[in-house]
Short mmCIF file of C-alpha atoms in Angstrom, two decimals:
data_model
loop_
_atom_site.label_atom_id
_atom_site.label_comp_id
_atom_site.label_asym_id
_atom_site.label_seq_id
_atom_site.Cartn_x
_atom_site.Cartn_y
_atom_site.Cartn_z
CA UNK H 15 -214.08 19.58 7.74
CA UNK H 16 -212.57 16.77 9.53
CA UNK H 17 -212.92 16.99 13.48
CA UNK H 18 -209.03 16.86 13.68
CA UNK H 19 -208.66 19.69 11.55
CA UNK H 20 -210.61 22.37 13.20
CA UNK H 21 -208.61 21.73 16.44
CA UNK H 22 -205.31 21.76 15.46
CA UNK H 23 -203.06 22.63 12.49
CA UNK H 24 -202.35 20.33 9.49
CA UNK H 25 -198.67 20.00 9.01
CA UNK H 26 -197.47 20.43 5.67
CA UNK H 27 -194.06 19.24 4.12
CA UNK H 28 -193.56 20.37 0.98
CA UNK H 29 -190.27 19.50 -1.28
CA UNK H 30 -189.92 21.15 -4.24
CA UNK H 31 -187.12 22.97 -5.95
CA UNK H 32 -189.01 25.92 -7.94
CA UNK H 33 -189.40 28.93 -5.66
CA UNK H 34 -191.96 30.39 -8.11
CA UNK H 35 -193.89 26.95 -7.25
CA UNK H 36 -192.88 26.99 -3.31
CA UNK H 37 -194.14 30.89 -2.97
CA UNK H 38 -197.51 29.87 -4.98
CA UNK H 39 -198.02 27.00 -2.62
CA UNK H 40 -197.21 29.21 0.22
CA UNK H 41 -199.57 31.57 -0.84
CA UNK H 42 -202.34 29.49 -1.81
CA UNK H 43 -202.11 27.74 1.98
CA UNK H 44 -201.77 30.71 3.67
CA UNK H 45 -205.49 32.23 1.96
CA UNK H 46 -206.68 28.76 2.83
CA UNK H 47 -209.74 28.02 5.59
CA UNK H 48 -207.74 25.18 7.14
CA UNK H 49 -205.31 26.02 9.41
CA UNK H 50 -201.55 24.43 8.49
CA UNK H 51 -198.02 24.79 8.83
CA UNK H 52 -196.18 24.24 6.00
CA UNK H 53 -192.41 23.32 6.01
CA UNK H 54 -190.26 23.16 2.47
CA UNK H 55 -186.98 22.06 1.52
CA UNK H 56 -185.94 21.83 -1.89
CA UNK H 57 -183.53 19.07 -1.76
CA UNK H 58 -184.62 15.23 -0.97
CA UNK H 59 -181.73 15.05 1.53
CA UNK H 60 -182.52 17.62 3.86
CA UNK H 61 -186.67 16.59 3.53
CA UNK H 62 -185.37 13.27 4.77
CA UNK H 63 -183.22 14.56 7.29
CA UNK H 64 -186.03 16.63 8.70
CA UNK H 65 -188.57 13.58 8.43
CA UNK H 66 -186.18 11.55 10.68
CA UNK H 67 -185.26 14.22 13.10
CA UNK H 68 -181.82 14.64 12.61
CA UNK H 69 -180.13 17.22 13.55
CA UNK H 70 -180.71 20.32 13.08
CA UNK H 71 -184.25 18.71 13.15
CA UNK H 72 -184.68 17.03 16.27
CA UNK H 73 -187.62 18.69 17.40
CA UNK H 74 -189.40 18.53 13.60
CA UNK H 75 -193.14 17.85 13.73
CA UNK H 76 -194.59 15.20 11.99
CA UNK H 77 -196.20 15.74 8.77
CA UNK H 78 -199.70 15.09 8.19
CA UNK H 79 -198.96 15.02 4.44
CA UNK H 80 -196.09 15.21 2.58
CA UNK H 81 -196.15 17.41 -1.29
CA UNK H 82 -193.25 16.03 -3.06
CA UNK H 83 -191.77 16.96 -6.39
CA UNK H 84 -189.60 14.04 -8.45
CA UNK H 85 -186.81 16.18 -9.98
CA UNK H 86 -185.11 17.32 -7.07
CA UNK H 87 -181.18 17.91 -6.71
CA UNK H 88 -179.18 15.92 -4.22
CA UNK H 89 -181.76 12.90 -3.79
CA UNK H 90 -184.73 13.02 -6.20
CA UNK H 91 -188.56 12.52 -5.60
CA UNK H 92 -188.44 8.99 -6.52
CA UNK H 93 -185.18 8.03 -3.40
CA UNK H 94 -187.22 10.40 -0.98
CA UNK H 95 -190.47 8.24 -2.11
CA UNK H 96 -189.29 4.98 -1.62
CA UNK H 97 -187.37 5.65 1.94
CA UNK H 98 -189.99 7.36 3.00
CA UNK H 99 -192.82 4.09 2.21
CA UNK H 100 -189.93 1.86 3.36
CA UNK H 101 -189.72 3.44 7.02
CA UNK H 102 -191.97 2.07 9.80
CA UNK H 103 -191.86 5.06 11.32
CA UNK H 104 -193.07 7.29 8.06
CA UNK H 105 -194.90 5.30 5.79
CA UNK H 106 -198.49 6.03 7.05
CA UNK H 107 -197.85 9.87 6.01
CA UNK H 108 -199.25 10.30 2.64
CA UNK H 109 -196.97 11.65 0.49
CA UNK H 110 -198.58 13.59 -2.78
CA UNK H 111 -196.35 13.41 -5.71
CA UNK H 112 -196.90 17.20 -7.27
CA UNK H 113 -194.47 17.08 -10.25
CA UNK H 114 -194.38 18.25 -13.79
CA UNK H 115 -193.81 15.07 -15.63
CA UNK H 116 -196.92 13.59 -16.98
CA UNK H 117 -194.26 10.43 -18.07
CA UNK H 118 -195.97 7.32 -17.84
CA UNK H 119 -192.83 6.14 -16.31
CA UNK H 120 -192.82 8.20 -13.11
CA UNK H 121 -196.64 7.55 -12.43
CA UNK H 122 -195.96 3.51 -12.68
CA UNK H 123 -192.48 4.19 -10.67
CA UNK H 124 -194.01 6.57 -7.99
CA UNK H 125 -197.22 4.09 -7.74
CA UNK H 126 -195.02 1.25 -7.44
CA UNK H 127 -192.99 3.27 -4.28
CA UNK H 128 -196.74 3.27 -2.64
CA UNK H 129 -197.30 6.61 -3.48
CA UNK H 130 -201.04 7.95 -2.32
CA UNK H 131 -201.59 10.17 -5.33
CA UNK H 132 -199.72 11.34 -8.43
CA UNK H 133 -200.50 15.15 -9.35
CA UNK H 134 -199.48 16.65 -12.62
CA UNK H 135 -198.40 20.59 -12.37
CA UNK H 136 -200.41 22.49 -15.07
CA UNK H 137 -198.27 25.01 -16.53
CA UNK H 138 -200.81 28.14 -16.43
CA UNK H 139 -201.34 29.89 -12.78
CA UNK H 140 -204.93 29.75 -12.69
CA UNK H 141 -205.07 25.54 -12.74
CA UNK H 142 -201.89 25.18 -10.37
CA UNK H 143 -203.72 27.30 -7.67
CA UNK H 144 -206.97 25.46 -9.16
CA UNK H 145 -205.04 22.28 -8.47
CA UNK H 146 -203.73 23.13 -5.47
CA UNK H 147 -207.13 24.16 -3.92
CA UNK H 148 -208.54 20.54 -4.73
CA UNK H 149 -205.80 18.73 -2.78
CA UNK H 150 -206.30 21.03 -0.14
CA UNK H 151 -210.36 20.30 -0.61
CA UNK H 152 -209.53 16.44 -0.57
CA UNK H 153 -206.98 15.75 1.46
CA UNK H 154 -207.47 18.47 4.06
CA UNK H 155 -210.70 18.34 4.34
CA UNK H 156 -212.62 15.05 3.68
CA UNK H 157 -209.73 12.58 3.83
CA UNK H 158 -209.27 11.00 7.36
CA UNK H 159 -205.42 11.31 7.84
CA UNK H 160 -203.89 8.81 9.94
CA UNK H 161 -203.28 9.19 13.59
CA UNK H 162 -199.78 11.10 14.49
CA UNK H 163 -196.89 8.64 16.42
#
């Protein structure tokens, strides 16, 4: 485990618009061994709002790593993506694409946007919480997340 880990929480964002997917995530993170907050919205919109600290958000933490989905309503994956790699302030945080598609389109697109990884939901529960459990292994535990603002 990373030294920053075991003394304080990881914060989680995590924009998705399935609630069968948000309460498996939930669930998954809250039986995990690292400690984390994890924040959802399932809109792009209010995920962005919340990144910049508008209001309501003003007093939002920072994310340490950002789960996002590309077929969102209001402002998709892709929008979120790109404003979020385009912003000074937000770019470091790496942002997980954790979608369904398996288009070679999207990968190339979200890639292009600077993604830091593209994640393909399996459709059985066993592999998403499988899945799930190895981005929490890798980029909870071993990766070195950048320094907070």
């Amino acid at each position: 485990m990373n030294d920053r880990n075991a003394i304080q929480r990881i914060e989680i964002l995590l924009v998705e618009d399935n609630h069968g997917d948000v309460d498996l995530t939930k669930a998954t993170l809250k039986n995990s061994n690292i400690r984390n907050n994890l924040q959802t919205f399932s809109n792009g919109k209010e995920a962005m709002a919340f990144l910049r600290r508008e209001s309501p958000y003003t007093k939002a933490p920072r994310p340490d790593v950002i789960l996002l989905d590309l077929n969102l309503p209001v402002m998709d994956g892709r929008e979120v993506l790109a404003q979020i790699k385009s912003d000074p302030k937000l770019s470091l945080i790496p942002v997980i694409i954790l979608t369904s598609s398996d288009s070679d389109q999207d990968i190339l697109t979200s890639y292009k946007l600077n993604a830091n990884a593209y994640v393909t939901k399996p459709l059985e529960l066993e592999q998403f919480v499988k899945v799930l459990k190895s981005i929490e292994n890798f980029w909870l535990s071993i990766v070195k997340l950048p320094p907070k603002n």
